[in-house]
Amino acid sequence: MRKIDQLLSEYGESHQNATNKTIHWICVPLIFFSVVALIASIPNEFLRSVFGNLPMLSWATVVLILVMIYYVSLSFPLSIGMLIFSVACLSAVNVLIKLFAAPLWLMALIIFVAAWIGQFYGHKIEGKKPSFLKDLQFLLIGPAWLMHFIYKRLGIPY
């Protein structure tokens, strides 16, 4: 069995309850996005001095490149979906910055806290602890777990 299949199976063990799954479909993407936004909030003058004024250049871009390397090591096809979602998150960060006067880090922090409250509520319903309490890599497997369902629905092998 491939490592990605093992990880998705193990993650799925604590995500059997329909309500918890629904909560995860909402909260996992919001957490991923909020982390991207929080990291994007870090001042990036150093990056701009080295690489110039590239679109979407931020510390979040740097971190997401490392995250993509991890996803590629697990499943190249799945990493393509995660790349598309990551670019969408970076684009959404830029939209938030342009549309709202509130600081990005504050909006991201509110989303982050609210989404984690939802996650823990879902696991209370499930009656099982979140997977990341056992192994931190499950923080990255959660979004991939959702993506693999999208791939299955579309008939795309992962």
PDB file of C-alpha atoms in Angstrom:
ATOM      1  CA  MET A   1       0.000   0.000   0.000  1.00  0.00           C
ATOM      2  CA  ARG A   2       1.284   3.453  -0.917  1.00  0.00           C
ATOM      3  CA  LYS A   3       2.093   5.891   1.870  1.00  0.00           C
ATOM      4  CA  ILE A   4      -0.632   8.310   0.745  1.00  0.00           C
ATOM      5  CA  ASP A   5      -3.222   5.514   0.929  1.00  0.00           C
ATOM      6  CA  GLN A   6      -2.055   4.584   4.431  1.00  0.00           C
ATOM      7  CA  LEU A   7      -2.206   8.188   5.613  1.00  0.00           C
ATOM      8  CA  LEU A   8      -5.641   8.844   4.093  1.00  0.00           C
ATOM      9  CA  SER A   9      -6.972   5.602   5.572  1.00  0.00           C
ATOM     10  CA  GLU A  10      -5.584   6.382   9.014  1.00  0.00           C
ATOM     11  CA  TYR A  11      -6.950   9.935   8.852  1.00  0.00           C
ATOM     12  CA  GLY A  12     -10.344   8.594   7.769  1.00  0.00           C
ATOM     13  CA  GLU A  13     -10.567   6.324  10.832  1.00  0.00           C
ATOM     14  CA  SER A  14     -11.367   9.302  13.048  1.00  0.00           C
ATOM     15  CA  HIS A  15     -13.681  10.885  10.486  1.00  0.00           C
ATOM     16  CA  GLN A  16     -16.594   8.466  10.072  1.00  0.00           C
ATOM     17  CA  ASN A  17     -19.490  10.525  11.464  1.00  0.00           C
ATOM     18  CA  ALA A  18     -21.447  12.355   8.753  1.00  0.00           C
ATOM     19  CA  THR A  19     -21.745  15.561  10.788  1.00  0.00           C
ATOM     20  CA  ASN A  20     -18.021  15.568  11.550  1.00  0.00           C
ATOM     21  CA  LYS A  21     -17.259  15.024   7.856  1.00  0.00           C
ATOM     22  CA  THR A  22     -19.502  17.946   6.891  1.00  0.00           C
ATOM     23  CA  ILE A  23     -17.821  20.158   9.468  1.00  0.00           C
ATOM     24  CA  HIS A  24     -14.444  19.126   8.043  1.00  0.00           C
ATOM     25  CA  TRP A  25     -15.524  20.087   4.505  1.00  0.00           C
ATOM     26  CA  ILE A  26     -16.055  23.608   5.828  1.00  0.00           C
ATOM     27  CA  CYS A  27     -13.388  23.978   8.499  1.00  0.00           C
ATOM     28  CA  VAL A  28     -10.344  22.244   6.959  1.00  0.00           C
ATOM     29  CA  PRO A  29     -10.235  24.564   3.914  1.00  0.00           C
ATOM     30  CA  LEU A  30     -10.839  27.564   6.193  1.00  0.00           C
ATOM     31  CA  ILE A  31      -7.965  26.528   8.465  1.00  0.00           C
ATOM     32  CA  PHE A  32      -5.658  25.983   5.489  1.00  0.00           C
ATOM     33  CA  PHE A  33      -6.647  29.387   4.102  1.00  0.00           C
ATOM     34  CA  SER A  34      -6.275  31.135   7.458  1.00  0.00           C
ATOM     35  CA  VAL A  35      -2.782  29.708   7.954  1.00  0.00           C
ATOM     36  CA  VAL A  36      -1.831  30.891   4.470  1.00  0.00           C
ATOM     37  CA  ALA A  37      -3.227  34.344   5.326  1.00  0.00           C
ATOM     38  CA  LEU A  38      -1.447  34.465   8.694  1.00  0.00           C
ATOM     39  CA  ILE A  39       1.868  33.584   7.071  1.00  0.00           C
ATOM     40  CA  ALA A  40       1.188  36.068   4.264  1.00  0.00           C
ATOM     41  CA  SER A  41       0.803  38.716   6.969  1.00  0.00           C
ATOM     42  CA  ILE A  42       4.476  38.461   7.857  1.00  0.00           C
ATOM     43  CA  PRO A  43       6.282  41.487   6.418  1.00  0.00           C
ATOM     44  CA  ASN A  44       8.059  40.487   3.217  1.00  0.00           C
ATOM     45  CA  GLU A  45      10.427  43.357   2.486  1.00  0.00           C
ATOM     46  CA  PHE A  46      13.343  40.915   2.495  1.00  0.00           C
ATOM     47  CA  LEU A  47      11.691  38.708  -0.137  1.00  0.00           C
ATOM     48  CA  ARG A  48      10.868  41.716  -2.304  1.00  0.00           C
ATOM     49  CA  SER A  49      14.460  42.985  -2.022  1.00  0.00           C
ATOM     50  CA  VAL A  50      15.757  39.622  -3.241  1.00  0.00           C
ATOM     51  CA  PHE A  51      13.127  38.624  -5.825  1.00  0.00           C
ATOM     52  CA  GLY A  52      11.518  41.930  -6.792  1.00  0.00           C
ATOM     53  CA  ASN A  53       7.834  42.747  -6.839  1.00  0.00           C
ATOM     54  CA  LEU A  54       6.519  39.395  -8.073  1.00  0.00           C
ATOM     55  CA  PRO A  55       2.754  38.818  -7.886  1.00  0.00           C
ATOM     56  CA  MET A  56       1.654  36.824  -4.816  1.00  0.00           C
ATOM     57  CA  LEU A  57       5.195  36.838  -3.407  1.00  0.00           C
ATOM     58  CA  SER A  58       5.045  36.439   0.354  1.00  0.00           C
ATOM     59  CA  TRP A  59       6.311  34.161   3.084  1.00  0.00           C
ATOM     60  CA  ALA A  60       3.149  32.144   2.470  1.00  0.00           C
ATOM     61  CA  THR A  61       4.390  31.445  -1.058  1.00  0.00           C
ATOM     62  CA  VAL A  62       7.695  30.179   0.335  1.00  0.00           C
ATOM     63  CA  VAL A  63       5.954  27.942   2.890  1.00  0.00           C
ATOM     64  CA  LEU A  64       3.516  26.640   0.265  1.00  0.00           C
ATOM     65  CA  ILE A  65       6.419  25.643  -1.984  1.00  0.00           C
ATOM     66  CA  LEU A  66       7.711  23.473   0.871  1.00  0.00           C
ATOM     67  CA  VAL A  67       4.219  22.077   1.464  1.00  0.00           C
ATOM     68  CA  MET A  68       3.956  21.241  -2.253  1.00  0.00           C
ATOM     69  CA  ILE A  69       7.229  19.304  -2.057  1.00  0.00           C
ATOM     70  CA  TYR A  70       5.661  17.226   0.737  1.00  0.00           C
ATOM     71  CA  TYR A  71       2.484  16.633  -1.314  1.00  0.00           C
ATOM     72  CA  VAL A  72       4.500  15.699  -4.420  1.00  0.00           C
ATOM     73  CA  SER A  73       6.386  13.130  -2.319  1.00  0.00           C
ATOM     74  CA  LEU A  74       3.039  11.533  -1.434  1.00  0.00           C
ATOM     75  CA  SER A  75       1.128  11.797  -4.723  1.00  0.00           C
ATOM     76  CA  PHE A  76       1.946  13.892  -7.770  1.00  0.00           C
ATOM     77  CA  PRO A  77      -1.651  13.982  -9.061  1.00  0.00           C
ATOM     78  CA  LEU A  78      -3.006  14.966  -5.634  1.00  0.00           C
ATOM     79  CA  SER A  79      -0.354  17.655  -5.353  1.00  0.00           C
ATOM     80  CA  ILE A  80      -1.761  19.294  -8.509  1.00  0.00           C
ATOM     81  CA  GLY A  81      -5.145  19.718  -6.808  1.00  0.00           C
ATOM     82  CA  MET A  82      -3.469  21.023  -3.675  1.00  0.00           C
ATOM     83  CA  LEU A  83      -1.443  23.459  -5.800  1.00  0.00           C
ATOM     84  CA  ILE A  84      -4.627  24.775  -7.405  1.00  0.00           C
ATOM     85  CA  PHE A  85      -6.232  25.188  -3.976  1.00  0.00           C
ATOM     86  CA  SER A  86      -3.075  26.874  -2.624  1.00  0.00           C
ATOM     87  CA  VAL A  87      -3.032  29.381  -5.490  1.00  0.00           C
ATOM     88  CA  ALA A  88      -6.724  30.047  -4.835  1.00  0.00           C
ATOM     89  CA  CYS A  89      -5.864  30.728  -1.176  1.00  0.00           C
ATOM     90  CA  LEU A  90      -3.082  33.141  -2.165  1.00  0.00           C
ATOM     91  CA  SER A  91      -5.473  34.884  -4.562  1.00  0.00           C
ATOM     92  CA  ALA A  92      -8.135  35.131  -1.852  1.00  0.00           C
ATOM     93  CA  VAL A  93      -5.544  36.676   0.478  1.00  0.00           C
ATOM     94  CA  ASN A  94      -4.895  39.385  -2.123  1.00  0.00           C
ATOM     95  CA  VAL A  95      -8.631  40.003  -2.506  1.00  0.00           C
ATOM     96  CA  LEU A  96      -9.077  40.341   1.280  1.00  0.00           C
ATOM     97  CA  ILE A  97      -6.222  42.824   1.441  1.00  0.00           C
ATOM     98  CA  LYS A  98      -7.834  44.958  -1.279  1.00  0.00           C
ATOM     99  CA  LEU A  99     -11.429  44.757  -0.034  1.00  0.00           C
ATOM    100  CA  PHE A 100     -11.121  45.176   3.713  1.00  0.00           C
ATOM    101  CA  ALA A 101      -9.514  47.790   5.916  1.00  0.00           C
ATOM    102  CA  ALA A 102      -9.055  45.318   8.786  1.00  0.00           C
ATOM    103  CA  PRO A 103      -5.555  43.860   9.051  1.00  0.00           C
ATOM    104  CA  LEU A 104      -5.140  40.559   7.227  1.00  0.00           C
ATOM    105  CA  TRP A 105      -3.685  38.867  10.307  1.00  0.00           C
ATOM    106  CA  LEU A 106      -6.790  39.782  12.337  1.00  0.00           C
ATOM    107  CA  MET A 107      -9.222  38.418   9.750  1.00  0.00           C
ATOM    108  CA  ALA A 108      -7.116  35.268   9.433  1.00  0.00           C
ATOM    109  CA  LEU A 109      -6.933  34.803  13.191  1.00  0.00           C
ATOM    110  CA  ILE A 110     -10.713  35.081  13.546  1.00  0.00           C
ATOM    111  CA  ILE A 111     -11.228  32.508  10.776  1.00  0.00           C
ATOM    112  CA  PHE A 112      -8.565  30.242  12.296  1.00  0.00           C
ATOM    113  CA  VAL A 113     -10.102  30.262  15.786  1.00  0.00           C
ATOM    114  CA  ALA A 114     -13.676  29.832  14.528  1.00  0.00           C
ATOM    115  CA  ALA A 115     -12.696  26.953  12.234  1.00  0.00           C
ATOM    116  CA  TRP A 116     -10.800  25.149  15.005  1.00  0.00           C
ATOM    117  CA  ILE A 117     -13.790  25.503  17.316  1.00  0.00           C
ATOM    118  CA  GLY A 118     -15.808  23.822  14.569  1.00  0.00           C
ATOM    119  CA  GLN A 119     -13.208  21.079  14.165  1.00  0.00           C
ATOM    120  CA  PHE A 120     -13.128  20.260  17.867  1.00  0.00           C
ATOM    121  CA  TYR A 121     -16.928  20.278  17.989  1.00  0.00           C
ATOM    122  CA  GLY A 122     -16.972  17.819  15.081  1.00  0.00           C
ATOM    123  CA  HIS A 123     -14.560  15.538  16.891  1.00  0.00           C
ATOM    124  CA  LYS A 124     -16.666  15.761  20.034  1.00  0.00           C
ATOM    125  CA  ILE A 125     -19.605  14.488  17.976  1.00  0.00           C
ATOM    126  CA  GLU A 126     -17.353  11.831  16.416  1.00  0.00           C
ATOM    127  CA  GLY A 127     -16.100  10.763  19.821  1.00  0.00           C
ATOM    128  CA  LYS A 128     -12.513  10.528  18.589  1.00  0.00           C
ATOM    129  CA  LYS A 129      -9.522  12.805  18.991  1.00  0.00           C
ATOM    130  CA  PRO A 130      -8.264  14.775  15.985  1.00  0.00           C
ATOM    131  CA  SER A 131      -5.589  12.858  14.052  1.00  0.00           C
ATOM    132  CA  PHE A 132      -2.986  15.599  14.370  1.00  0.00           C
ATOM    133  CA  LEU A 133      -2.795  14.963  18.128  1.00  0.00           C
ATOM    134  CA  LYS A 134      -1.197  11.630  17.198  1.00  0.00           C
ATOM    135  CA  ASP A 135       0.985  12.905  14.350  1.00  0.00           C
ATOM    136  CA  LEU A 136       1.423  16.515  13.206  1.00  0.00           C
ATOM    137  CA  GLN A 137       1.680  15.552   9.541  1.00  0.00           C
ATOM    138  CA  PHE A 138      -2.078  14.971   9.658  1.00  0.00           C
ATOM    139  CA  LEU A 139      -2.464  18.759   9.644  1.00  0.00           C
ATOM    140  CA  LEU A 140      -1.411  18.506   5.991  1.00  0.00           C
ATOM    141  CA  ILE A 141      -3.237  15.233   5.345  1.00  0.00           C
ATOM    142  CA  GLY A 142      -6.641  16.735   6.218  1.00  0.00           C
ATOM    143  CA  PRO A 143      -6.765  18.951   3.112  1.00  0.00           C
ATOM    144  CA  ALA A 144      -5.416  16.089   0.970  1.00  0.00           C
ATOM    145  CA  TRP A 145      -8.092  13.781   2.416  1.00  0.00           C
ATOM    146  CA  LEU A 146     -10.777  16.149   1.179  1.00  0.00           C
ATOM    147  CA  MET A 147      -9.022  16.555  -2.188  1.00  0.00           C
ATOM    148  CA  HIS A 148      -8.893  12.779  -2.652  1.00  0.00           C
ATOM    149  CA  PHE A 149     -12.701  12.666  -2.381  1.00  0.00           C
ATOM    150  CA  ILE A 150     -12.940  15.305  -5.116  1.00  0.00           C
ATOM    151  CA  TYR A 151     -10.565  13.246  -7.264  1.00  0.00           C
ATOM    152  CA  LYS A 152     -12.636  10.089  -6.685  1.00  0.00           C
ATOM    153  CA  ARG A 153     -15.826  11.942  -7.598  1.00  0.00           C
ATOM    154  CA  LEU A 154     -14.231  13.185 -10.831  1.00  0.00           C
ATOM    155  CA  GLY A 155     -12.725   9.773 -11.599  1.00  0.00           C
ATOM    156  CA  ILE A 156      -9.163  11.104 -11.367  1.00  0.00           C
ATOM    157  CA  PRO A 157      -6.610   8.640  -9.989  1.00  0.00           C
ATOM    158  CA  TYR A 158      -4.548  10.063  -7.180  1.00  0.00           C
TER     159      TYR A 158
END
